CSV table of C-alpha atoms and ligand atoms in Angstrom, one decimal:
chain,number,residue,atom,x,y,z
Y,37,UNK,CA,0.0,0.0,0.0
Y,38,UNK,CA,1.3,3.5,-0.9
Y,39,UNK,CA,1.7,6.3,1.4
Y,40,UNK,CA,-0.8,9.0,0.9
Y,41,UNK,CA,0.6,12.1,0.6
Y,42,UNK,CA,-1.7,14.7,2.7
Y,43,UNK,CA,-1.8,18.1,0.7
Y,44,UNK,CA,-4.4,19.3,2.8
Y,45,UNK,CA,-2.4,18.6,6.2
Y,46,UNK,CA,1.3,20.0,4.8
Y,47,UNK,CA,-0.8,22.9,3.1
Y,48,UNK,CA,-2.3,24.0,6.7
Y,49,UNK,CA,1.2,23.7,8.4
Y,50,UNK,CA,2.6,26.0,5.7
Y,51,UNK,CA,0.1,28.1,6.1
Y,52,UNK,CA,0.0,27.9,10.1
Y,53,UNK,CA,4.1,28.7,10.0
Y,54,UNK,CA,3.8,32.1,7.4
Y,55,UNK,CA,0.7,33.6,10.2
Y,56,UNK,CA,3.2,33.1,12.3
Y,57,UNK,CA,5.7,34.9,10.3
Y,58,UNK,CA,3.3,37.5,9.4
Y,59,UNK,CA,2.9,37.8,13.0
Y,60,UNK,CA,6.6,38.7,13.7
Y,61,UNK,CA,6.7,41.2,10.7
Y,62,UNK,CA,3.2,43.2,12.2
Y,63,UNK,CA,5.1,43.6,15.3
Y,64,UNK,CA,8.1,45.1,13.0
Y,65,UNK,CA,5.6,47.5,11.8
Y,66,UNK,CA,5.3,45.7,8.0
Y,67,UNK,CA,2.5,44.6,6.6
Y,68,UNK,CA,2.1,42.5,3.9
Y,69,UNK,CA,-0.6,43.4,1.3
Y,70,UNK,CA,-1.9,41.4,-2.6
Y,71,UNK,CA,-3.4,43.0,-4.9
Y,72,UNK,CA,-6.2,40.7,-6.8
Y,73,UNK,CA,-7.4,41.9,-9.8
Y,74,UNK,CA,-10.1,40.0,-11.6
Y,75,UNK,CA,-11.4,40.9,-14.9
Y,76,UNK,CA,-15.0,39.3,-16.3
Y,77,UNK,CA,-17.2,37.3,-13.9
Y,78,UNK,CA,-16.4,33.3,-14.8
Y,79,UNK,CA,-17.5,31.4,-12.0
Y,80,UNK,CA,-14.6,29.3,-11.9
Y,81,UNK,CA,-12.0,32.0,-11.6
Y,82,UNK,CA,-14.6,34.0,-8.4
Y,83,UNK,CA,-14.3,30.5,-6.7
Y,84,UNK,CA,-10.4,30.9,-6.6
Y,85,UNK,CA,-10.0,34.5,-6.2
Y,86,UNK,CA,-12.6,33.8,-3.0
Y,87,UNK,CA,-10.3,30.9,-1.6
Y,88,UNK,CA,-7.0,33.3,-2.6
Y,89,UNK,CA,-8.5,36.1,-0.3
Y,90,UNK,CA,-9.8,33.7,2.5
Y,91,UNK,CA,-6.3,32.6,2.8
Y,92,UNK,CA,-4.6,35.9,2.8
Y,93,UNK,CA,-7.5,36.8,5.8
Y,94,UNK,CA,-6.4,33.7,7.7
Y,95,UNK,CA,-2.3,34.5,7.6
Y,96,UNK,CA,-2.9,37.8,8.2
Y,97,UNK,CA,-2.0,39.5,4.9
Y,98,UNK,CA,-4.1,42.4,3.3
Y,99,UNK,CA,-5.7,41.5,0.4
Y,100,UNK,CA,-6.9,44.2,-1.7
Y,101,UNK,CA,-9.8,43.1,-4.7
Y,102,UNK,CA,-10.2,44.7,-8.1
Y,103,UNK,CA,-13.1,43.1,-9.9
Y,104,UNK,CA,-13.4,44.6,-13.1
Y,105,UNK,CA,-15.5,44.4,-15.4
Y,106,UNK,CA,-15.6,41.5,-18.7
Y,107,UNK,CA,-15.5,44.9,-21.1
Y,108,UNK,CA,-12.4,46.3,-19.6
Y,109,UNK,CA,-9.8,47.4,-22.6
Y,110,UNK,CA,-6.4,46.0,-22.3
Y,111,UNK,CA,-4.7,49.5,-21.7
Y,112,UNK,CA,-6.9,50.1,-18.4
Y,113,UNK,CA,-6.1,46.8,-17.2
Y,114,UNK,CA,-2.4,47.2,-17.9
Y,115,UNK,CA,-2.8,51.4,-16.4
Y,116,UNK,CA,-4.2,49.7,-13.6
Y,117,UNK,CA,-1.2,47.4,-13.3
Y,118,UNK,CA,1.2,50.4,-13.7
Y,119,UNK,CA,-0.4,52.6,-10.7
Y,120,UNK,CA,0.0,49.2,-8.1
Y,121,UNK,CA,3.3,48.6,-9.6
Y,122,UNK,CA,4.3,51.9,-8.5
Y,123,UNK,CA,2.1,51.9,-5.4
Y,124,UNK,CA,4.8,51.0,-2.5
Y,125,UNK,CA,2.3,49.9,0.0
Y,126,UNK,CA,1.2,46.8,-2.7
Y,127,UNK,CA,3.7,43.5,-2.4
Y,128,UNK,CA,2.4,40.9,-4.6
Y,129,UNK,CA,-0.1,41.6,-7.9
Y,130,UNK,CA,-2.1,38.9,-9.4
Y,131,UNK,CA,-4.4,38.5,-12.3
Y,132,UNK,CA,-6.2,35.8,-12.2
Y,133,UNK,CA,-6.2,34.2,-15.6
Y,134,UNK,CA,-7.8,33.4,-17.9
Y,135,UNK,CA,-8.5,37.3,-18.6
Y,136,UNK,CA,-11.5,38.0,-21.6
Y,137,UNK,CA,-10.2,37.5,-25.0
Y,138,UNK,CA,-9.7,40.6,-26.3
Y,139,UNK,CA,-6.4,40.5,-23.5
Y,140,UNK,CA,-3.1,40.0,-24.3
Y,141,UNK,CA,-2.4,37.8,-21.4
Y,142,UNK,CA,1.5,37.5,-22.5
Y,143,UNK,CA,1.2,41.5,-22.4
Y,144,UNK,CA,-0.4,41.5,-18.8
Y,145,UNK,CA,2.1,39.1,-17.5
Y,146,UNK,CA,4.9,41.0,-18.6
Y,147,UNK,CA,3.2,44.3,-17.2
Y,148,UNK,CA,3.4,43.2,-13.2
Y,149,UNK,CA,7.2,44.0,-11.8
Y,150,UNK,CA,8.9,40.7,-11.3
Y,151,UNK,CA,9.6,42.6,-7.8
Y,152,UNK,CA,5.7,42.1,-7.4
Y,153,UNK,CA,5.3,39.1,-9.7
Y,154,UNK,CA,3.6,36.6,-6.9
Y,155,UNK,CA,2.3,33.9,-9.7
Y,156,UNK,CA,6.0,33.3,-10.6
Y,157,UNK,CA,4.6,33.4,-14.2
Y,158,UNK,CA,7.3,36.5,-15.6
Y,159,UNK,CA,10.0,35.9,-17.9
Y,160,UNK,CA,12.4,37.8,-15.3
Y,161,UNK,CA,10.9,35.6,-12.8
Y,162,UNK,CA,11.6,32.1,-14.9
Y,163,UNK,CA,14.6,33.6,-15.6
Y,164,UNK,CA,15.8,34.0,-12.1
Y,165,UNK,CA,14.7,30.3,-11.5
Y,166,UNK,CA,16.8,28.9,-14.0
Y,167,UNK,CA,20.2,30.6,-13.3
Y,168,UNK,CA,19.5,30.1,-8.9
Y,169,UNK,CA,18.6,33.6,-8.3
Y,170,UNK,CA,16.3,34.9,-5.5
Y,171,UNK,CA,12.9,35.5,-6.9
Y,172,UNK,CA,9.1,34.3,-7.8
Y,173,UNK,CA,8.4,30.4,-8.5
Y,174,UNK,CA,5.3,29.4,-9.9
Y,175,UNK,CA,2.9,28.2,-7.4
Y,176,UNK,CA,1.8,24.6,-8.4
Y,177,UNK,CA,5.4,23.4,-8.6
Y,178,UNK,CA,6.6,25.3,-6.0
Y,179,UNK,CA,3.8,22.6,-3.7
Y,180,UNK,CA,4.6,19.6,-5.6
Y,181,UNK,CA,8.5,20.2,-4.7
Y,182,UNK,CA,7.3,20.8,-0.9
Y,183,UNK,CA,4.6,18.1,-0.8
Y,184,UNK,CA,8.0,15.8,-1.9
Y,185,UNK,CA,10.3,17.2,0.6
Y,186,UNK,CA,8.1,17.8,3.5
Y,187,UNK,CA,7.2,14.2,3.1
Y,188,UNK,CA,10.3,13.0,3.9
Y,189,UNK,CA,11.8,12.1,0.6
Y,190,UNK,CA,15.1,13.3,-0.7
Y,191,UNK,CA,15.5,14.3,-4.5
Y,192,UNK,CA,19.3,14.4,-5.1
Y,193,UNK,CA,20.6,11.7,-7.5
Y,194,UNK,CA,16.9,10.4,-8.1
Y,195,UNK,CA,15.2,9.8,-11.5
Y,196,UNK,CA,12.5,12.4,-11.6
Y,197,UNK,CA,10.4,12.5,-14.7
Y,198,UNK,CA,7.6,15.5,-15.3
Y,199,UNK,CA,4.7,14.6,-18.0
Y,200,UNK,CA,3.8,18.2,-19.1
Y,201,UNK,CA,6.2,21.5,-20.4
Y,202,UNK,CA,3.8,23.9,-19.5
Y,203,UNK,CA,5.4,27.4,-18.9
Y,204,UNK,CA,3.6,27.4,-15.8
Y,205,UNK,CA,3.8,23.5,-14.5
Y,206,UNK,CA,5.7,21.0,-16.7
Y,207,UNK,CA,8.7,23.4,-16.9
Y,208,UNK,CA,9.2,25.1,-13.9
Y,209,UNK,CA,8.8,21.8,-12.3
Y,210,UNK,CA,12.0,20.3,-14.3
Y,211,UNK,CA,13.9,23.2,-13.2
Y,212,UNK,CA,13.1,22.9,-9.5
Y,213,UNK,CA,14.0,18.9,-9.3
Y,214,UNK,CA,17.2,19.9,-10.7
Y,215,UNK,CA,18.2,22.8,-8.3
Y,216,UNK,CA,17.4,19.6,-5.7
Y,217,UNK,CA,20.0,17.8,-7.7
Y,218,UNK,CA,17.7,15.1,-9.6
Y,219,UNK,CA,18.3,13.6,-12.6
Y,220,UNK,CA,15.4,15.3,-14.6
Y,221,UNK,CA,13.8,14.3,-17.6
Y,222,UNK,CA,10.6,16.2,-19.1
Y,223,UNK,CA,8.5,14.4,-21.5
Y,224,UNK,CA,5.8,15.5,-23.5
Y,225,UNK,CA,3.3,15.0,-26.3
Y,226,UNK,CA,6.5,13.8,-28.9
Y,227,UNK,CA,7.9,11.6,-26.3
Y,228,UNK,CA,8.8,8.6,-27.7
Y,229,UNK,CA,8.4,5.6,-25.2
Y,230,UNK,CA,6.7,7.5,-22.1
Y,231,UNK,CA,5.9,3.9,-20.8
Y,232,UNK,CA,9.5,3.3,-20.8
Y,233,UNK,CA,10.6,6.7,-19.8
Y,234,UNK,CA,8.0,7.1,-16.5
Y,235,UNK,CA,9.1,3.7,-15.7
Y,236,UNK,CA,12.3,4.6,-14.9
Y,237,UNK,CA,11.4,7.1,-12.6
Y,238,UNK,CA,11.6,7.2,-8.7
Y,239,UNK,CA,10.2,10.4,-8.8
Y,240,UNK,CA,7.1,10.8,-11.3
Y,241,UNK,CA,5.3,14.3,-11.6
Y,242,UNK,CA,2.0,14.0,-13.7
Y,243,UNK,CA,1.1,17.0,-15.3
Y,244,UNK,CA,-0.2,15.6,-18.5
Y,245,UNK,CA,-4.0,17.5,-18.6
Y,246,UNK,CA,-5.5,14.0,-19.6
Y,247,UNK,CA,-8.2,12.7,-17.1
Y,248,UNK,CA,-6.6,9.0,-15.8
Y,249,UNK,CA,-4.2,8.7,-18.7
Y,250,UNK,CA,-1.3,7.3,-15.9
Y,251,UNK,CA,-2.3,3.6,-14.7
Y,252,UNK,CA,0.3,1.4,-13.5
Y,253,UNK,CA,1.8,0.0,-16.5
Y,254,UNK,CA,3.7,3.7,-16.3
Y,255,UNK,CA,4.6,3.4,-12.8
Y,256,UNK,CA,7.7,2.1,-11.2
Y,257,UNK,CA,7.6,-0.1,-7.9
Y,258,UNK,CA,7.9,2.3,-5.2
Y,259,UNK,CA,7.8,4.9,-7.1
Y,260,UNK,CA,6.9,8.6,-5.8
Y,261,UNK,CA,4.2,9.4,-7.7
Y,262,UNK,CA,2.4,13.2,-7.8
Y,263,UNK,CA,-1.2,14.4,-9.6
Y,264,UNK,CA,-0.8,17.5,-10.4
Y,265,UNK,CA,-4.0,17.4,-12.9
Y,266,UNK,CA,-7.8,17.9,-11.9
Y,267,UNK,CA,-10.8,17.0,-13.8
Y,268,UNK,CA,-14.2,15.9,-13.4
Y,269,UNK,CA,-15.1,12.5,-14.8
Y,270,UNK,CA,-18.1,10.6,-16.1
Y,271,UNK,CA,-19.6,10.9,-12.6
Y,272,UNK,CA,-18.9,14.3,-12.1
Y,273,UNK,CA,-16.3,13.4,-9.7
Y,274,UNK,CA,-13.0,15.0,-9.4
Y,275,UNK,CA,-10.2,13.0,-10.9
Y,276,UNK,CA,-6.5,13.4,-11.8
Y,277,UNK,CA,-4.4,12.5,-14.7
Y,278,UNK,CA,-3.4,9.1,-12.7
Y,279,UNK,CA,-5.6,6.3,-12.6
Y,280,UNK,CA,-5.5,6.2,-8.6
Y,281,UNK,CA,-6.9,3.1,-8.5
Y,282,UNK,CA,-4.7,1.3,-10.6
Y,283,UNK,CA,-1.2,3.1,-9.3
Y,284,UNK,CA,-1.6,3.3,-5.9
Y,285,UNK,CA,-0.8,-0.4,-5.7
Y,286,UNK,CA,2.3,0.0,-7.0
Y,287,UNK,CA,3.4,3.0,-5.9
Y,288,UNK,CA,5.7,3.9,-2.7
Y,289,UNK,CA,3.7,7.2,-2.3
Y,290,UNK,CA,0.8,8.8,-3.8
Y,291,UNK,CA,-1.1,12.4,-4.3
Y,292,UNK,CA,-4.9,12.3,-4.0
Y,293,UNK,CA,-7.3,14.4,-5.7
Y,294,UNK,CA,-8.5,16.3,-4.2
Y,295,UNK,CA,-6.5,17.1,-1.2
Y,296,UNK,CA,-2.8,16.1,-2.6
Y,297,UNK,CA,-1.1,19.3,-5.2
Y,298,UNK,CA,-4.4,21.5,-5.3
Y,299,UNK,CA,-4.5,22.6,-2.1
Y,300,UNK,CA,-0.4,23.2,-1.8
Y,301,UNK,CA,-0.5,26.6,-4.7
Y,302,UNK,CA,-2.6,28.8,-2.6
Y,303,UNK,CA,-0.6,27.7,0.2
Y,304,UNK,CA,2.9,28.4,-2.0
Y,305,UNK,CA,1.3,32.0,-3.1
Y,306,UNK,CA,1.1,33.1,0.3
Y,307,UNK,CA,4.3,32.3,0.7
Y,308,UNK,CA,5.4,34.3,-2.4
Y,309,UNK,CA,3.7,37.1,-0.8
Y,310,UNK,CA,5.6,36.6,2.3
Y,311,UNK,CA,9.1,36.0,0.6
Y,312,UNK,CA,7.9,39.6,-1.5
Y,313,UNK,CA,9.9,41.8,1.5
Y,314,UNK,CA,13.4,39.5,0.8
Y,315,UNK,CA,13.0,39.5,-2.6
Y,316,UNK,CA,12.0,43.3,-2.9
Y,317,UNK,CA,15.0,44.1,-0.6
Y,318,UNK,CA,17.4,41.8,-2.9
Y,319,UNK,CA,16.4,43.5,-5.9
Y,320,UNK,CA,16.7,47.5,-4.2
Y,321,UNK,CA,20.5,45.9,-3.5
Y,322,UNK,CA,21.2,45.1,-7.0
Y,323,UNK,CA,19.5,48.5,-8.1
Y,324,UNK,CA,21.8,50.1,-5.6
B,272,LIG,P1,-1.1,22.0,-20.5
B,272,LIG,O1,-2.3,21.5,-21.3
B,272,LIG,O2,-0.6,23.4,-20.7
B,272,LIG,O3,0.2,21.1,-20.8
B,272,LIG,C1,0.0,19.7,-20.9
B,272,LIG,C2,1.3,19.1,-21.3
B,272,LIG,O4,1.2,17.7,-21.4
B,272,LIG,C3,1.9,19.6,-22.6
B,272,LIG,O5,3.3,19.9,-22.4
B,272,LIG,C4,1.7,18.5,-23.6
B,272,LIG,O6,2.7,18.3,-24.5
B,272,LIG,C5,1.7,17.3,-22.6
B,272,LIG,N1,1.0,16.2,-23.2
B,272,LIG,C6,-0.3,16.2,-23.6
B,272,LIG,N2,-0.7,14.9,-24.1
B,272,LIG,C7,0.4,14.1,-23.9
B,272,LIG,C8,0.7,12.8,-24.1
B,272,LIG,N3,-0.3,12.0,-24.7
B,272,LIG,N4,1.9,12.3,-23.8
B,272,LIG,C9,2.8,13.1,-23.2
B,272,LIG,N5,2.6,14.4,-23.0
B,272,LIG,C10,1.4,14.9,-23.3
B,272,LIG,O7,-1.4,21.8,-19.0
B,272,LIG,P2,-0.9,22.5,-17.6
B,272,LIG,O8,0.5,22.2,-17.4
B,272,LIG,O9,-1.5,23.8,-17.5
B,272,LIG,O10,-1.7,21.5,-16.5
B,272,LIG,C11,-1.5,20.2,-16.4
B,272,LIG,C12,-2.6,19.6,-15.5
B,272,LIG,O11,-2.5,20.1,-14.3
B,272,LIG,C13,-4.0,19.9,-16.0
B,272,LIG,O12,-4.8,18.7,-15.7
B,272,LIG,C14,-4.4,21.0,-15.1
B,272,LIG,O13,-5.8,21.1,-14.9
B,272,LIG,C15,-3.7,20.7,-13.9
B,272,LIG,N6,-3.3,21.9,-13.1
B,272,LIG,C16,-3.6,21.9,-11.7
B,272,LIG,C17,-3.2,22.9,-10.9
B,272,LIG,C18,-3.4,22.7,-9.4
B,272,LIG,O14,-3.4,23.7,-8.7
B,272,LIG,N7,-3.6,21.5,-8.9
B,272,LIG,C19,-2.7,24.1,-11.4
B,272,LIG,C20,-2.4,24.1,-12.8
B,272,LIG,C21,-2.7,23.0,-13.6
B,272,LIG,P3,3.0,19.4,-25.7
B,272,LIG,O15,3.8,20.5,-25.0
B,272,LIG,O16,3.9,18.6,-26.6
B,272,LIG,O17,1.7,19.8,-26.2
């Protein structure tokens, strides 16, 4: 039988640690506030700007909400940007995408400072990733690396293999098991052999955006397998992109969804929002 891997328990003790930490900074007069902005009205993106701003409420940090409306033109969106970008009592800015398609989203990315960039998604901030500098890592890797390492398992000299090169998963995901000193291979939809490749993994990260497509045939024995995908199946149930059924037999440890990867990125954006006063201060000393 695997271990299950509790995202909702490590998510809570990250969460409980930064209040915390917020605490202390309060008491050196700083205080730590996110800007949410929110274009349109899609039900699915209120649901997680909702959860975003409960969690900021809960740590302690000041969240302040822009809900704008679906006909709002690009060149408000990105003044808006511009004004918080300037506005030294704002930390973190998010947009929570998708924005309406008359957006350049590319363009609004590349509006937010990487000082403020909290979603880890700007090219300054993937940048700074990939050569070991201080700065923003995407969220839903940055829980999938501590969901590995708070569960006790080490990374250096392991196989790891991530299914997915998304900018914002597959990719910043490779780059992450590397800095931990795995041996990182990223496959993807021109992978020849995935079978063979996953299968020599002791680490496996599933970011693949295909309901079940993992079963055990892909998995190693003991293997450390994460979900990082969430769908609904036939019975409107939410599912990853591993069969759980089929791997967790096989596997050393396992993710669940729900409650393994999803809950871990709001827990890792509050702690981007946290990390904003180092990294702020590490980019006034190389301005300096
Ligand atoms: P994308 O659709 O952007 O990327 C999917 C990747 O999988 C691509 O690189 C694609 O390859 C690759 N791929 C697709 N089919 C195959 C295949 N048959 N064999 C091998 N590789 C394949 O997805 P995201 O990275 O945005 O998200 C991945 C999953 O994670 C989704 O299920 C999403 O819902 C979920 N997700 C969950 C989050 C959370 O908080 N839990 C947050 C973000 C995403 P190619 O590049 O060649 O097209």
């Amino acid at each position: 039988m695997a271990q299950i891997i509790d995202g909702k328990q490590i998510s809570k003790q990250i969460k409980d640690e930064l209040k915390e930490k917020v605490a202390e900074l309060k008491e050196q007069g700083i205080e730590i506030c996110l800007a949410v902005i929110q274009v349109g009205d899609d039900p699915a993106s209120t649901v997680y700007v909702g959860n975003k701003k409960k969690a900021c409420e809960y740590i302690g940090i000041r969240s302040e909400s822009y809900e704008l409306p679906e006909e709002t033109t690009e060149e408000a969106l990105l003044d808006l940007i511009g004004r918080l970008n300037g506005d030294d009592r704002v930390n973190g800015i998010l947009v929570q995408l998708p924005v309406p398609e008359h957006i350049d989203e590319d363009k609004i990315i590349r509006a937010i400072s990487p000082k403020k960039d909290v979603d880890g998604f700007h090219p300054m901030s993937v940048g700074a990733l990939s050569i070991g500098q201080p700065g923003y890592v995407s969220c839903t890797p940055a829980g999938v690396l501590a969901l590995i390492r708070r569960s006790g398992f080490s990374i250096e000299g392991k196989e790891c293999v991530v299914i997915g090169r998304s900018n914002i998963v597959g990719k910043p995901m490779g780059m992450l098991l590397l800095r931990e000193n795995g041996t990182v291979t990223i496959c993807h939809s021109k992978t020849k052999n995935l079978r063979d490749v996953c299968k020599r993994a002791d680490i496996l990260v599933v970011a693949v955006g295909k309901p079940k497509m993992i079963d055990a045939s892909y998995v190693k024995e003991g293997a450390v397998v994460i979900d990082v995908g969430i769908h609904r199946d036939a019975n409107n149930k939410l599912c990853g992109d591993v069969d759980y059924a089929s791997v967790e037999p096989v596997a050393g440890a396992i993710t669940p969804v729900p409650g393994g990867v999803g809950p871990m990125t709001i827990a890792m954006l509050m702690k981007n929002c946290v990390e904003s006063i180092q990294i702020q201060a590490f980019a006034k000393d190389q301005e300096s």
